[in-house]
């Protein structure tokens, strides 16, 4: 009996397909189109030079007055990676200060702790469980803390006095209270993109990936709100932050000794149905 009913169902499916094709050919019915990828536009607001071999952009954030970007020497020994933090005035879009050489490992992501007035950096490789606190005025290291798991990104959300961190080797996100006590994990399916950064506008959480440059949006409970592909297909999106209500992306320029730049996202829409590019490669973080 099953084979008979399957044959009947197959017949009606074939008939429906033929009927649809005829109506389409006659102009009575329009062919189905895949959902369009929402348009995203951006404007470069500043480009900054490297410090000799300290040239690769990593973490970035804002304290609401200045913008901070980290550059590292990608060719250094894993345990002795020098970095510098540059401080940018967004009113004139000028670099106003740079730190001395610091040691914060890969310095993969950075956020601002508005309660304690500190920059907080996810060290990542090789000290995946370490976060480092930096004085934003003197640009000096004030201390470190060891977390209960390996992370690659970090974001402080002042509205809830809590932290979110991307868990290494996954797309999952752990939520901490203000004292870094784990409150739970947001489970996300693996997308096989290069994991980069977390940011928040106080209402939503944004996860940044590379290859392609793409942003995933969640509410603060971790419910997906869609994704948007960034227009830059040449350079590497490294960090995401919000300033003056606008989203900004810190990019690493994919040329030798080139430094980086910051782009303001002028228009962005998030989709849950549009087709997104296949990942080019995967990098552990």
Short mmCIF file of C-alpha atoms in Angstrom, two decimals:
data_model
loop_
_atom_site.label_atom_id
_atom_site.label_comp_id
_atom_site.label_asym_id
_atom_site.label_seq_id
_atom_site.Cartn_x
_atom_site.Cartn_y
_atom_site.Cartn_z
CA UNK A 1 0.00 0.00 0.00
CA UNK A 2 2.83 2.41 0.80
CA UNK A 3 4.28 2.16 -2.70
CA UNK A 4 0.84 2.84 -4.22
CA UNK A 5 0.30 6.00 -2.17
CA UNK A 6 3.86 7.14 -2.85
CA UNK A 7 3.17 6.74 -6.57
CA UNK A 8 -0.02 8.80 -6.27
CA UNK A 9 1.78 11.56 -4.33
CA UNK A 10 4.59 11.57 -6.88
CA UNK A 11 2.09 11.91 -9.72
CA UNK A 12 0.39 14.93 -8.15
CA UNK A 13 3.75 16.58 -7.40
CA UNK A 14 4.82 16.15 -11.02
CA UNK A 15 1.47 17.44 -12.25
CA UNK A 16 1.72 20.48 -9.97
CA UNK A 17 5.25 21.22 -11.21
CA UNK A 18 4.13 21.01 -14.87
CA UNK A 19 1.06 23.17 -14.18
CA UNK A 20 3.21 25.79 -12.42
CA UNK A 21 5.69 25.82 -15.32
CA UNK A 22 2.86 26.42 -17.82
CA UNK A 23 1.41 29.30 -15.78
CA UNK A 24 4.89 30.81 -15.45
CA UNK A 25 5.50 30.54 -19.21
CA UNK A 26 2.16 32.26 -19.90
CA UNK A 27 3.07 35.08 -17.51
CA UNK A 28 0.22 34.23 -15.17
CA UNK A 29 2.54 33.21 -12.33
CA UNK A 30 5.95 34.67 -11.46
CA UNK A 31 8.80 32.25 -10.76
CA UNK A 32 9.89 32.02 -7.15
CA UNK A 33 13.01 34.01 -6.38
CA UNK A 34 15.39 33.28 -3.54
CA UNK A 35 15.26 35.91 -0.79
CA UNK A 36 17.64 38.77 -1.55
CA UNK A 37 20.56 39.43 0.76
CA UNK A 38 19.78 42.72 2.53
CA UNK A 39 21.99 45.60 1.46
CA UNK A 40 24.61 46.84 3.90
CA UNK A 41 26.55 50.06 3.32
CA UNK A 42 29.58 51.41 5.17
CA UNK A 43 31.88 54.44 5.16
CA UNK A 44 35.55 54.42 6.18
CA UNK A 45 36.06 57.03 8.91
CA UNK A 46 39.76 56.54 9.69
CA UNK A 47 42.75 54.53 8.52
CA UNK A 48 45.74 54.05 10.82
CA UNK A 49 49.35 53.07 10.23
CA UNK A 50 51.19 50.11 11.78
CA UNK A 51 54.09 50.37 14.20
CA UNK A 52 56.66 48.55 12.06
CA UNK A 53 55.94 44.85 12.66
CA UNK A 54 53.07 45.60 15.04
CA UNK A 55 50.61 45.79 12.19
CA UNK A 56 47.69 43.35 12.50
CA UNK A 57 44.41 44.68 13.94
CA UNK A 58 42.70 42.59 16.62
CA UNK A 59 40.38 43.82 19.42
CA UNK A 60 38.61 47.17 19.46
CA UNK A 61 36.00 49.06 21.49
CA UNK A 62 34.91 52.48 22.77
CA UNK A 63 34.46 54.03 26.21
CA UNK A 64 31.89 56.46 24.81
CA UNK A 65 34.48 59.22 24.37
CA UNK A 66 37.42 57.61 22.63
CA UNK A 67 37.83 54.57 20.40
CA UNK A 68 40.54 51.98 21.02
CA UNK A 69 42.14 49.55 18.59
CA UNK A 70 44.79 46.90 19.24
CA UNK A 71 47.51 45.91 16.79
CA UNK A 72 49.89 42.98 17.28
CA UNK A 73 52.97 41.51 15.63
CA UNK A 74 51.59 38.34 14.02
CA UNK A 75 55.08 36.95 13.36
CA UNK A 76 56.25 37.01 16.99
CA UNK A 77 56.66 33.94 19.17
CA UNK A 78 53.28 32.85 20.55
CA UNK A 79 54.26 33.55 24.15
CA UNK A 80 55.94 36.90 23.41
CA UNK A 81 53.54 38.78 21.14
CA UNK A 82 54.03 42.56 21.38
CA UNK A 83 50.99 44.78 20.88
CA UNK A 84 50.04 48.41 21.03
CA UNK A 85 46.72 50.05 21.80
CA UNK A 86 45.91 53.20 19.87
CA UNK A 87 43.48 55.80 21.12
CA UNK A 88 41.32 57.62 18.58
CA UNK A 89 39.37 60.88 18.91
CA UNK A 90 36.14 60.29 16.94
CA UNK A 91 35.31 63.98 16.75
CA UNK A 92 38.27 64.59 14.44
CA UNK A 93 38.98 60.93 13.63
CA UNK A 94 42.59 61.26 14.65
CA UNK A 95 44.93 58.97 16.58
CA UNK A 96 45.76 60.95 19.72
CA UNK A 97 47.83 58.44 21.68
CA UNK A 98 49.47 55.02 21.52
CA UNK A 99 50.53 52.73 24.33
CA UNK A 100 54.02 51.42 24.86
CA UNK A 101 54.56 47.83 23.77
CA UNK A 102 52.38 45.53 25.87
CA UNK A 103 52.09 41.75 26.20
CA UNK A 104 48.43 40.68 25.96
CA UNK A 105 48.88 37.53 23.86
CA UNK A 106 46.72 37.52 20.70
CA UNK A 107 44.45 40.28 22.16
CA UNK A 108 41.59 38.94 20.09
CA UNK A 109 38.76 41.11 21.41
CA UNK A 110 38.20 44.11 23.68
CA UNK A 111 35.30 45.73 25.51
CA UNK A 112 34.81 48.55 28.01
CA UNK A 113 33.81 48.01 31.63
CA UNK A 114 31.89 51.19 32.37
CA UNK A 115 31.49 50.30 36.06
CA UNK A 116 35.22 50.09 36.75
CA UNK A 117 36.36 52.35 33.88
CA UNK A 118 38.67 49.76 32.35
CA UNK A 119 39.36 48.26 28.95
CA UNK A 120 38.93 44.48 29.16
CA UNK A 121 40.72 42.26 26.66
CA UNK A 122 40.21 38.62 25.78
CA UNK A 123 43.83 37.40 25.54
CA UNK A 124 42.96 34.30 23.51
CA UNK A 125 45.91 32.29 22.15
CA UNK A 126 47.78 30.84 24.00
CA UNK A 127 46.14 31.93 27.29
CA UNK A 128 42.54 31.36 26.31
CA UNK A 129 41.11 31.64 29.84
CA UNK A 130 42.83 34.97 30.61
CA UNK A 131 41.35 38.44 30.39
CA UNK A 132 43.47 41.56 30.88
CA UNK A 133 42.43 44.91 32.38
CA UNK A 134 43.92 48.10 30.93
CA UNK A 135 43.69 51.69 32.17
CA UNK A 136 42.21 53.67 29.25
CA UNK A 137 43.92 56.89 30.38
CA UNK A 138 47.47 55.65 30.84
CA UNK A 139 47.06 52.66 28.48
CA UNK A 140 48.80 50.47 31.03
CA UNK A 141 47.94 46.96 32.22
CA UNK A 142 46.22 46.99 35.63
CA UNK A 143 45.77 43.24 36.14
CA UNK A 144 44.45 39.96 34.79
CA UNK A 145 41.80 37.40 35.66
CA UNK A 146 41.43 33.71 34.85
CA UNK A 147 37.98 32.57 33.73
CA UNK A 148 36.40 29.13 34.04
CA UNK A 149 36.63 28.35 30.31
CA UNK A 150 38.44 29.25 27.10
CA UNK A 151 37.07 32.28 25.27
CA UNK A 152 37.87 34.25 22.13
CA UNK A 153 35.66 37.35 22.50
CA UNK A 154 34.10 39.49 25.20
CA UNK A 155 31.43 42.17 25.58
CA UNK A 156 30.22 44.05 28.64
CA UNK A 157 26.54 45.02 28.67
CA UNK A 158 26.04 47.76 31.23
CA UNK A 159 22.24 47.66 31.10
CA UNK A 160 22.33 44.24 32.72
CA UNK A 161 25.72 44.54 34.43
CA UNK A 162 26.79 41.32 32.79
CA UNK A 163 29.40 39.92 30.44
CA UNK A 164 29.07 37.83 27.30
CA UNK A 165 32.00 35.83 25.92
CA UNK A 166 32.40 33.66 22.85
CA UNK A 167 33.49 30.14 23.83
CA UNK A 168 36.56 28.98 21.93
CA UNK A 169 36.19 26.30 19.26
CA UNK A 170 32.44 26.88 19.06
CA UNK A 171 29.85 29.52 18.21
CA UNK A 172 28.36 29.25 21.72
CA UNK A 173 28.29 32.27 24.02
CA UNK A 174 28.60 32.17 27.81
CA UNK A 175 26.85 34.79 29.94
CA UNK A 176 28.46 35.93 33.19
CA UNK A 177 27.27 38.18 36.00
CA UNK A 178 29.32 41.26 36.88
CA UNK A 179 31.69 39.10 38.97
CA UNK A 180 32.21 36.55 36.20
CA UNK A 181 30.00 33.87 37.70
CA UNK A 182 28.56 31.86 34.81
CA UNK A 183 24.80 32.32 34.36
CA UNK A 184 24.31 30.03 31.37
CA UNK A 185 25.35 29.27 27.81
CA UNK A 186 23.69 30.34 24.56
CA UNK A 187 23.95 27.36 22.21
CA UNK A 188 24.54 28.28 18.57
CA UNK A 189 25.12 25.95 15.61
CA UNK A 190 28.61 25.89 14.10
CA UNK A 191 28.84 28.08 10.99
CA UNK A 192 32.50 27.29 10.15
CA UNK A 193 33.45 30.97 9.83
CA UNK A 194 36.48 32.51 11.53
CA UNK A 195 35.32 33.69 14.95
CA UNK A 196 36.21 37.31 15.74
CA UNK A 197 34.34 39.60 18.12
CA UNK A 198 31.27 40.35 20.23
CA UNK A 199 29.60 43.73 20.62
CA UNK A 200 26.40 45.14 22.05
CA UNK A 201 24.27 48.25 21.68
CA UNK A 202 22.73 47.58 25.11
CA UNK A 203 19.65 45.97 23.61
CA UNK A 204 21.07 43.31 21.32
CA UNK A 205 24.20 41.21 21.02
CA UNK A 206 26.22 41.06 17.80
CA UNK A 207 28.70 38.35 16.86
CA UNK A 208 31.25 39.14 14.14
CA UNK A 209 32.82 36.56 11.83
CA UNK A 210 35.24 36.56 8.89
CA UNK A 211 35.32 34.66 5.58
CA UNK A 212 32.81 36.05 4.85
CA UNK A 213 32.65 39.26 6.90
CA UNK A 214 29.27 38.72 8.52
CA UNK A 215 27.38 39.85 11.64
CA UNK A 216 24.91 37.68 13.55
CA UNK A 217 22.37 39.42 15.78
CA UNK A 218 20.78 38.04 18.99
CA UNK A 219 18.62 39.43 21.75
CA UNK A 220 20.21 39.40 25.19
CA UNK A 221 18.62 36.03 25.93
CA UNK A 222 20.39 34.56 22.89
CA UNK A 223 17.43 34.30 20.52
CA UNK A 224 18.62 34.73 16.90
CA UNK A 225 17.51 37.92 15.14
CA UNK A 226 19.17 37.33 11.78
CA UNK A 227 22.44 37.98 10.01
CA UNK A 228 23.92 40.54 7.63
CA UNK A 229 26.85 40.22 5.23
CA UNK A 230 29.22 43.19 5.28
CA UNK A 231 30.14 44.76 1.92
CA UNK A 232 33.95 44.53 2.31
CA UNK A 233 35.09 41.31 0.66
CA UNK A 234 38.81 42.16 0.64
CA UNK A 235 39.81 43.01 4.20
CA UNK A 236 39.31 41.17 7.50
CA UNK A 237 36.63 42.39 9.89
CA UNK A 238 38.20 42.11 13.35
CA UNK A 239 36.06 43.91 15.91
CA UNK A 240 32.60 45.41 16.34
CA UNK A 241 31.43 48.21 18.65
CA UNK A 242 28.79 50.94 18.91
CA UNK A 243 29.42 54.66 19.20
CA UNK A 244 26.79 57.41 19.09
CA UNK A 245 24.13 54.85 18.23
CA UNK A 246 25.98 53.63 15.13
CA UNK A 247 27.70 50.31 14.48
CA UNK A 248 31.42 50.40 13.68
CA UNK A 249 33.71 47.67 12.38
CA UNK A 250 37.48 47.63 12.87
CA UNK A 251 39.20 46.06 9.86
CA UNK A 252 42.63 44.60 9.31
CA UNK A 253 43.98 45.58 5.88
CA UNK A 254 45.01 42.40 4.10
CA UNK A 255 48.28 43.73 2.73
CA UNK A 256 51.80 43.49 4.17
CA UNK A 257 52.57 46.26 6.67
CA UNK A 258 49.30 48.05 5.94
CA UNK A 259 47.67 48.61 9.36
CA UNK A 260 43.91 48.95 9.59
CA UNK A 261 40.83 51.12 9.32
CA UNK A 262 37.45 51.68 10.95
CA UNK A 263 34.20 51.76 9.00
CA UNK A 264 30.85 53.16 10.13
CA UNK A 265 27.89 51.00 9.11
CA UNK A 266 25.46 53.43 7.50
CA UNK A 267 22.64 51.01 6.63
CA UNK A 268 22.13 47.44 7.76
CA UNK A 269 19.27 44.97 7.69
CA UNK A 270 19.28 41.51 9.22
CA UNK A 271 17.71 38.53 7.49
CA UNK A 272 16.79 35.04 8.68
CA UNK A 273 16.10 33.67 5.20
CA UNK A 274 18.56 35.22 2.73
CA UNK A 275 21.24 32.97 1.31
CA UNK A 276 24.68 33.62 2.79
CA UNK A 277 28.08 32.83 1.30
CA UNK A 278 29.81 29.56 2.01
CA UNK A 279 32.77 29.85 4.42
CA UNK A 280 36.13 30.19 2.69
CA UNK A 281 38.15 28.83 5.58
CA UNK A 282 37.96 28.17 9.30
CA UNK A 283 40.34 29.43 11.92
CA UNK A 284 40.23 28.19 15.49
CA UNK A 285 39.69 30.86 18.12
#
